[in-house]
Amino acid sequence: MKTMKHLLYIIVTLFICIACDKDDTDKVFSIDDYEKYIVGEWQLISKIHYEQRSTGLNDDIKDLVGPEEETTRKEIYVFKENGESIWYLNYDKNDDGWSQIEEESWIVKNGILRIGDHSPYKIILLTPTTLRLEMHFMDAPTIEVYEAWTYKRLR
């Protein structure tokens, strides 16, 4: 009877381990793999924008704008293996009217994505299905801006 309980315990444990195993879509790529796995077509699903304005006197916060989430614009980035990127925009709710906006080079180094001459984007998360980027910069001496984008993989 003791052997049967032990065997049943092993079978149940194996079943739980197999059932709880993560799907490949949940895999988080390491910083060393970003350049390889960012290649593909990514559609924007959310963009968040914050602004913090100070008076310039003792860096007191005068105004905090945000978070604002932009949902009217549709955006697709295509990152090609040869280092080229294409950016498409669409403001039409019916998916008509996609326009190619820019075609530029891209590179990923140390977790930072650079597209053409734009400010660098920090890669926060890259999985087989999700890309999250953020950017933090000073828009003026008294305006600090934070933006974050989440994309889903199309191909």
JSON list of C-alpha atoms in Angstrom, two decimals:
[
{"chain": "A", "resi": 1, "resn": "MET", "atom": "CA", "xyz": [0.00, 0.00, 0.00]},
{"chain": "A", "resi": 2, "resn": "LYS", "atom": "CA", "xyz": [2.86, 2.35, 0.82]},
{"chain": "A", "resi": 3, "resn": "THR", "atom": "CA", "xyz": [4.38, 1.74, -2.63]},
{"chain": "A", "resi": 4, "resn": "MET", "atom": "CA", "xyz": [1.03, 2.48, -4.28]},
{"chain": "A", "resi": 5, "resn": "LYS", "atom": "CA", "xyz": [0.73, 5.80, -2.39]},
{"chain": "A", "resi": 6, "resn": "HIS", "atom": "CA", "xyz": [4.28, 6.70, -3.35]},
{"chain": "A", "resi": 7, "resn": "LEU", "atom": "CA", "xyz": [3.63, 5.86, -7.02]},
{"chain": "A", "resi": 8, "resn": "LEU", "atom": "CA", "xyz": [0.39, 7.85, -6.98]},
{"chain": "A", "resi": 9, "resn": "TYR", "atom": "CA", "xyz": [2.24, 10.81, -5.41]},
{"chain": "A", "resi": 10, "resn": "ILE", "atom": "CA", "xyz": [4.87, 10.72, -8.18]},
{"chain": "A", "resi": 11, "resn": "ILE", "atom": "CA", "xyz": [2.22, 10.54, -10.94]},
{"chain": "A", "resi": 12, "resn": "VAL", "atom": "CA", "xyz": [0.19, 13.42, -9.48]},
{"chain": "A", "resi": 13, "resn": "THR", "atom": "CA", "xyz": [3.34, 15.53, -9.06]},
{"chain": "A", "resi": 14, "resn": "LEU", "atom": "CA", "xyz": [4.39, 14.89, -12.66]},
{"chain": "A", "resi": 15, "resn": "PHE", "atom": "CA", "xyz": [0.91, 15.74, -13.91]},
{"chain": "A", "resi": 16, "resn": "ILE", "atom": "CA", "xyz": [0.88, 19.03, -11.98]},
{"chain": "A", "resi": 17, "resn": "CYS", "atom": "CA", "xyz": [4.35, 19.95, -13.26]},
{"chain": "A", "resi": 18, "resn": "ILE", "atom": "CA", "xyz": [3.37, 19.26, -16.87]},
{"chain": "A", "resi": 19, "resn": "ALA", "atom": "CA", "xyz": [0.02, 21.04, -16.53]},
{"chain": "A", "resi": 20, "resn": "CYS", "atom": "CA", "xyz": [1.63, 24.13, -15.00]},
{"chain": "A", "resi": 21, "resn": "ASP", "atom": "CA", "xyz": [4.45, 24.36, -17.54]},
{"chain": "A", "resi": 22, "resn": "LYS", "atom": "CA", "xyz": [4.55, 27.81, -19.16]},
{"chain": "A", "resi": 23, "resn": "ASP", "atom": "CA", "xyz": [3.54, 28.23, -22.75]},
{"chain": "A", "resi": 24, "resn": "ASP", "atom": "CA", "xyz": [6.24, 29.55, -25.14]},
{"chain": "A", "resi": 25, "resn": "THR", "atom": "CA", "xyz": [4.19, 32.74, -25.57]},
{"chain": "A", "resi": 26, "resn": "ASP", "atom": "CA", "xyz": [5.00, 33.62, -21.94]},
{"chain": "A", "resi": 27, "resn": "LYS", "atom": "CA", "xyz": [8.76, 33.30, -22.44]},
{"chain": "A", "resi": 28, "resn": "VAL", "atom": "CA", "xyz": [10.60, 36.53, -21.65]},
{"chain": "A", "resi": 29, "resn": "PHE", "atom": "CA", "xyz": [13.64, 36.97, -23.86]},
{"chain": "A", "resi": 30, "resn": "SER", "atom": "CA", "xyz": [16.93, 38.04, -22.31]},
{"chain": "A", "resi": 31, "resn": "ILE", "atom": "CA", "xyz": [18.63, 41.30, -23.20]},
{"chain": "A", "resi": 32, "resn": "ASP", "atom": "CA", "xyz": [21.13, 39.33, -25.32]},
{"chain": "A", "resi": 33, "resn": "ASP", "atom": "CA", "xyz": [18.28, 38.03, -27.51]},
{"chain": "A", "resi": 34, "resn": "TYR", "atom": "CA", "xyz": [16.47, 41.34, -28.15]},
{"chain": "A", "resi": 35, "resn": "GLU", "atom": "CA", "xyz": [18.09, 42.02, -31.51]},
{"chain": "A", "resi": 36, "resn": "LYS", "atom": "CA", "xyz": [17.16, 38.56, -32.80]},
{"chain": "A", "resi": 37, "resn": "TYR", "atom": "CA", "xyz": [13.57, 38.43, -31.53]},
{"chain": "A", "resi": 38, "resn": "ILE", "atom": "CA", "xyz": [12.44, 42.00, -32.18]},
{"chain": "A", "resi": 39, "resn": "VAL", "atom": "CA", "xyz": [12.46, 41.21, -35.91]},
{"chain": "A", "resi": 40, "resn": "GLY", "atom": "CA", "xyz": [8.86, 41.10, -37.13]},
{"chain": "A", "resi": 41, "resn": "GLU", "atom": "CA", "xyz": [5.68, 43.12, -37.40]},
{"chain": "A", "resi": 42, "resn": "TRP", "atom": "CA", "xyz": [4.37, 44.84, -34.23]},
{"chain": "A", "resi": 43, "resn": "GLN", "atom": "CA", "xyz": [1.04, 46.64, -33.78]},
{"chain": "A", "resi": 44, "resn": "LEU", "atom": "CA", "xyz": [0.56, 49.29, -31.10]},
{"chain": "A", "resi": 45, "resn": "ILE", "atom": "CA", "xyz": [-2.07, 48.32, -28.53]},
{"chain": "A", "resi": 46, "resn": "SER", "atom": "CA", "xyz": [-1.47, 51.07, -25.96]},
{"chain": "A", "resi": 47, "resn": "LYS", "atom": "CA", "xyz": [0.50, 54.27, -25.47]},
{"chain": "A", "resi": 48, "resn": "ILE", "atom": "CA", "xyz": [0.79, 56.13, -22.20]},
{"chain": "A", "resi": 49, "resn": "HIS", "atom": "CA", "xyz": [2.08, 59.69, -21.85]},
{"chain": "A", "resi": 50, "resn": "TYR", "atom": "CA", "xyz": [2.97, 61.60, -18.67]},
{"chain": "A", "resi": 51, "resn": "GLU", "atom": "CA", "xyz": [4.33, 65.12, -18.33]},
{"chain": "A", "resi": 52, "resn": "GLN", "atom": "CA", "xyz": [5.70, 66.60, -15.15]},
{"chain": "A", "resi": 53, "resn": "ARG", "atom": "CA", "xyz": [6.14, 70.36, -15.20]},
{"chain": "A", "resi": 54, "resn": "SER", "atom": "CA", "xyz": [8.12, 72.21, -12.59]},
{"chain": "A", "resi": 55, "resn": "THR", "atom": "CA", "xyz": [8.23, 75.89, -11.78]},
{"chain": "A", "resi": 56, "resn": "GLY", "atom": "CA", "xyz": [12.00, 75.88, -12.06]},
{"chain": "A", "resi": 57, "resn": "LEU", "atom": "CA", "xyz": [12.20, 76.98, -8.42]},
{"chain": "A", "resi": 58, "resn": "ASN", "atom": "CA", "xyz": [13.45, 74.17, -6.21]},
{"chain": "A", "resi": 59, "resn": "ASP", "atom": "CA", "xyz": [11.99, 71.71, -8.74]},
{"chain": "A", "resi": 60, "resn": "ASP", "atom": "CA", "xyz": [8.51, 72.00, -7.23]},
{"chain": "A", "resi": 61, "resn": "ILE", "atom": "CA", "xyz": [5.94, 70.12, -9.29]},
{"chain": "A", "resi": 62, "resn": "LYS", "atom": "CA", "xyz": [3.61, 72.64, -10.87]},
{"chain": "A", "resi": 63, "resn": "ASP", "atom": "CA", "xyz": [1.54, 70.33, -13.06]},
{"chain": "A", "resi": 64, "resn": "LEU", "atom": "CA", "xyz": [1.34, 66.62, -13.73]},
{"chain": "A", "resi": 65, "resn": "VAL", "atom": "CA", "xyz": [-0.32, 65.78, -17.03]},
{"chain": "A", "resi": 66, "resn": "GLY", "atom": "CA", "xyz": [-1.36, 62.19, -17.54]},
{"chain": "A", "resi": 67, "resn": "PRO", "atom": "CA", "xyz": [-1.56, 59.45, -17.74]},
{"chain": "A", "resi": 68, "resn": "GLU", "atom": "CA", "xyz": [-3.08, 59.99, -21.14]},
{"chain": "A", "resi": 69, "resn": "GLU", "atom": "CA", "xyz": [-3.71, 56.93, -23.22]},
{"chain": "A", "resi": 70, "resn": "GLU", "atom": "CA", "xyz": [-3.90, 57.37, -26.93]},
{"chain": "A", "resi": 71, "resn": "THR", "atom": "CA", "xyz": [-6.32, 54.94, -28.57]},
{"chain": "A", "resi": 72, "resn": "THR", "atom": "CA", "xyz": [-7.42, 56.60, -31.81]},
{"chain": "A", "resi": 73, "resn": "ARG", "atom": "CA", "xyz": [-4.20, 56.07, -33.70]},
{"chain": "A", "resi": 74, "resn": "LYS", "atom": "CA", "xyz": [-3.20, 52.69, -35.06]},
{"chain": "A", "resi": 75, "resn": "GLU", "atom": "CA", "xyz": [0.49, 52.11, -35.54]},
{"chain": "A", "resi": 76, "resn": "ILE", "atom": "CA", "xyz": [2.60, 49.27, -36.90]},
{"chain": "A", "resi": 77, "resn": "TYR", "atom": "CA", "xyz": [6.37, 48.93, -36.80]},
{"chain": "A", "resi": 78, "resn": "VAL", "atom": "CA", "xyz": [8.10, 46.40, -39.02]},
{"chain": "A", "resi": 79, "resn": "PHE", "atom": "CA", "xyz": [11.64, 45.51, -37.98]},
{"chain": "A", "resi": 80, "resn": "LYS", "atom": "CA", "xyz": [13.52, 43.65, -40.72]},
{"chain": "A", "resi": 81, "resn": "GLU", "atom": "CA", "xyz": [16.55, 41.40, -40.23]},
{"chain": "A", "resi": 82, "resn": "ASN", "atom": "CA", "xyz": [18.65, 43.68, -42.43]},
{"chain": "A", "resi": 83, "resn": "GLY", "atom": "CA", "xyz": [18.32, 46.54, -39.91]},
{"chain": "A", "resi": 84, "resn": "GLU", "atom": "CA", "xyz": [15.57, 48.45, -41.74]},
{"chain": "A", "resi": 85, "resn": "SER", "atom": "CA", "xyz": [12.33, 49.51, -40.06]},
{"chain": "A", "resi": 86, "resn": "ILE", "atom": "CA", "xyz": [9.08, 50.72, -41.56]},
{"chain": "A", "resi": 87, "resn": "TRP", "atom": "CA", "xyz": [6.53, 52.71, -39.56]},
{"chain": "A", "resi": 88, "resn": "TYR", "atom": "CA", "xyz": [2.86, 52.72, -40.64]},
{"chain": "A", "resi": 89, "resn": "LEU", "atom": "CA", "xyz": [0.05, 54.86, -39.21]},
{"chain": "A", "resi": 90, "resn": "ASN", "atom": "CA", "xyz": [-3.73, 54.65, -39.59]},
{"chain": "A", "resi": 91, "resn": "TYR", "atom": "CA", "xyz": [-6.35, 56.92, -38.01]},
{"chain": "A", "resi": 92, "resn": "ASP", "atom": "CA", "xyz": [-9.26, 55.19, -39.79]},
{"chain": "A", "resi": 93, "resn": "LYS", "atom": "CA", "xyz": [-11.46, 52.96, -37.59]},
{"chain": "A", "resi": 94, "resn": "ASN", "atom": "CA", "xyz": [-12.18, 50.64, -40.53]},
{"chain": "A", "resi": 95, "resn": "ASP", "atom": "CA", "xyz": [-8.50, 49.72, -41.06]},
{"chain": "A", "resi": 96, "resn": "ASP", "atom": "CA", "xyz": [-8.47, 51.55, -44.39]},
{"chain": "A", "resi": 97, "resn": "GLY", "atom": "CA", "xyz": [-5.92, 54.22, -45.04]},
{"chain": "A", "resi": 98, "resn": "TRP", "atom": "CA", "xyz": [-2.66, 52.76, -43.75]},
{"chain": "A", "resi": 99, "resn": "SER", "atom": "CA", "xyz": [0.19, 55.13, -44.64]},
{"chain": "A", "resi": 100, "resn": "GLN", "atom": "CA", "xyz": [3.89, 54.44, -44.59]},
{"chain": "A", "resi": 101, "resn": "ILE", "atom": "CA", "xyz": [5.35, 57.25, -42.49]},
{"chain": "A", "resi": 102, "resn": "GLU", "atom": "CA", "xyz": [9.05, 56.46, -42.21]},
{"chain": "A", "resi": 103, "resn": "GLU", "atom": "CA", "xyz": [11.60, 53.95, -43.37]},
{"chain": "A", "resi": 104, "resn": "GLU", "atom": "CA", "xyz": [14.73, 54.05, -41.23]},
{"chain": "A", "resi": 105, "resn": "SER", "atom": "CA", "xyz": [17.49, 51.90, -39.82]},
{"chain": "A", "resi": 106, "resn": "TRP", "atom": "CA", "xyz": [17.22, 50.31, -36.38]},
{"chain": "A", "resi": 107, "resn": "ILE", "atom": "CA", "xyz": [19.63, 48.75, -33.91]},
{"chain": "A", "resi": 108, "resn": "VAL", "atom": "CA", "xyz": [19.35, 47.18, -30.46]},
{"chain": "A", "resi": 109, "resn": "LYS", "atom": "CA", "xyz": [22.26, 47.43, -28.06]},
{"chain": "A", "resi": 110, "resn": "ASN", "atom": "CA", "xyz": [22.29, 46.82, -24.29]},
{"chain": "A", "resi": 111, "resn": "GLY", "atom": "CA", "xyz": [18.49, 46.76, -24.13]},
{"chain": "A", "resi": 112, "resn": "ILE", "atom": "CA", "xyz": [18.12, 50.07, -25.97]},
{"chain": "A", "resi": 113, "resn": "LEU", "atom": "CA", "xyz": [16.29, 50.32, -29.31]},
{"chain": "A", "resi": 114, "resn": "ARG", "atom": "CA", "xyz": [17.37, 53.12, -31.64]},
{"chain": "A", "resi": 115, "resn": "ILE", "atom": "CA", "xyz": [15.26, 53.88, -34.71]},
{"chain": "A", "resi": 116, "resn": "GLY", "atom": "CA", "xyz": [16.91, 56.38, -37.05]},
{"chain": "A", "resi": 117, "resn": "ASP", "atom": "CA", "xyz": [17.68, 59.65, -35.29]},
{"chain": "A", "resi": 118, "resn": "HIS", "atom": "CA", "xyz": [14.85, 59.33, -32.74]},
{"chain": "A", "resi": 119, "resn": "SER", "atom": "CA", "xyz": [15.45, 59.32, -29.01]},
{"chain": "A", "resi": 120, "resn": "PRO", "atom": "CA", "xyz": [16.37, 55.89, -27.66]},
{"chain": "A", "resi": 121, "resn": "TYR", "atom": "CA", "xyz": [13.66, 53.54, -26.43]},
{"chain": "A", "resi": 122, "resn": "LYS", "atom": "CA", "xyz": [14.34, 51.27, -23.47]},
{"chain": "A", "resi": 123, "resn": "ILE", "atom": "CA", "xyz": [13.03, 47.74, -24.04]},
{"chain": "A", "resi": 124, "resn": "ILE", "atom": "CA", "xyz": [11.10, 46.87, -20.90]},
{"chain": "A", "resi": 125, "resn": "LEU", "atom": "CA", "xyz": [9.71, 43.52, -22.05]},
{"chain": "A", "resi": 126, "resn": "LEU", "atom": "CA", "xyz": [10.08, 41.30, -25.10]},
{"chain": "A", "resi": 127, "resn": "THR", "atom": "CA", "xyz": [8.22, 38.00, -25.40]},
{"chain": "A", "resi": 128, "resn": "PRO", "atom": "CA", "xyz": [7.11, 36.09, -28.50]},
{"chain": "A", "resi": 129, "resn": "THR", "atom": "CA", "xyz": [3.85, 38.11, -28.44]},
{"chain": "A", "resi": 130, "resn": "THR", "atom": "CA", "xyz": [4.56, 41.39, -26.61]},
{"chain": "A", "resi": 131, "resn": "LEU", "atom": "CA", "xyz": [6.99, 44.30, -26.93]},
{"chain": "A", "resi": 132, "resn": "ARG", "atom": "CA", "xyz": [7.03, 47.08, -24.31]},
{"chain": "A", "resi": 133, "resn": "LEU", "atom": "CA", "xyz": [9.09, 50.22, -24.79]},
{"chain": "A", "resi": 134, "resn": "GLU", "atom": "CA", "xyz": [9.56, 53.33, -22.70]},
{"chain": "A", "resi": 135, "resn": "MET", "atom": "CA", "xyz": [11.21, 56.70, -23.15]},
{"chain": "A", "resi": 136, "resn": "HIS", "atom": "CA", "xyz": [12.06, 59.37, -20.62]},
{"chain": "A", "resi": 137, "resn": "PHE", "atom": "CA", "xyz": [13.34, 62.81, -21.63]},
{"chain": "A", "resi": 138, "resn": "MET", "atom": "CA", "xyz": [13.27, 66.52, -20.91]},
{"chain": "A", "resi": 139, "resn": "ASP", "atom": "CA", "xyz": [11.03, 68.36, -23.41]},
{"chain": "A", "resi": 140, "resn": "ALA", "atom": "CA", "xyz": [12.12, 71.72, -22.03]},
{"chain": "A", "resi": 141, "resn": "PRO", "atom": "CA", "xyz": [14.09, 72.76, -18.94]},
{"chain": "A", "resi": 142, "resn": "THR", "atom": "CA", "xyz": [10.93, 72.46, -16.84]},
{"chain": "A", "resi": 143, "resn": "ILE", "atom": "CA", "xyz": [9.00, 69.66, -18.62]},
{"chain": "A", "resi": 144, "resn": "GLU", "atom": "CA", "xyz": [9.89, 66.04, -17.96]},
{"chain": "A", "resi": 145, "resn": "VAL", "atom": "CA", "xyz": [8.18, 63.52, -20.27]},
{"chain": "A", "resi": 146, "resn": "TYR", "atom": "CA", "xyz": [7.63, 59.79, -19.82]},
{"chain": "A", "resi": 147, "resn": "GLU", "atom": "CA", "xyz": [6.07, 57.65, -22.55]},
{"chain": "A", "resi": 148, "resn": "ALA", "atom": "CA", "xyz": [5.42, 53.92, -22.73]},
{"chain": "A", "resi": 149, "resn": "TRP", "atom": "CA", "xyz": [4.20, 51.78, -25.63]},
{"chain": "A", "resi": 150, "resn": "THR", "atom": "CA", "xyz": [2.92, 48.21, -25.74]},
{"chain": "A", "resi": 151, "resn": "TYR", "atom": "CA", "xyz": [2.88, 46.32, -29.03]},
{"chain": "A", "resi": 152, "resn": "LYS", "atom": "CA", "xyz": [1.54, 42.91, -29.98]},
{"chain": "A", "resi": 153, "resn": "ARG", "atom": "CA", "xyz": [3.29, 40.75, -32.56]},
{"chain": "A", "resi": 154, "resn": "LEU", "atom": "CA", "xyz": [1.44, 40.33, -35.84]},
{"chain": "A", "resi": 155, "resn": "ARG", "atom": "CA", "xyz": [4.14, 38.25, -37.56]}
]
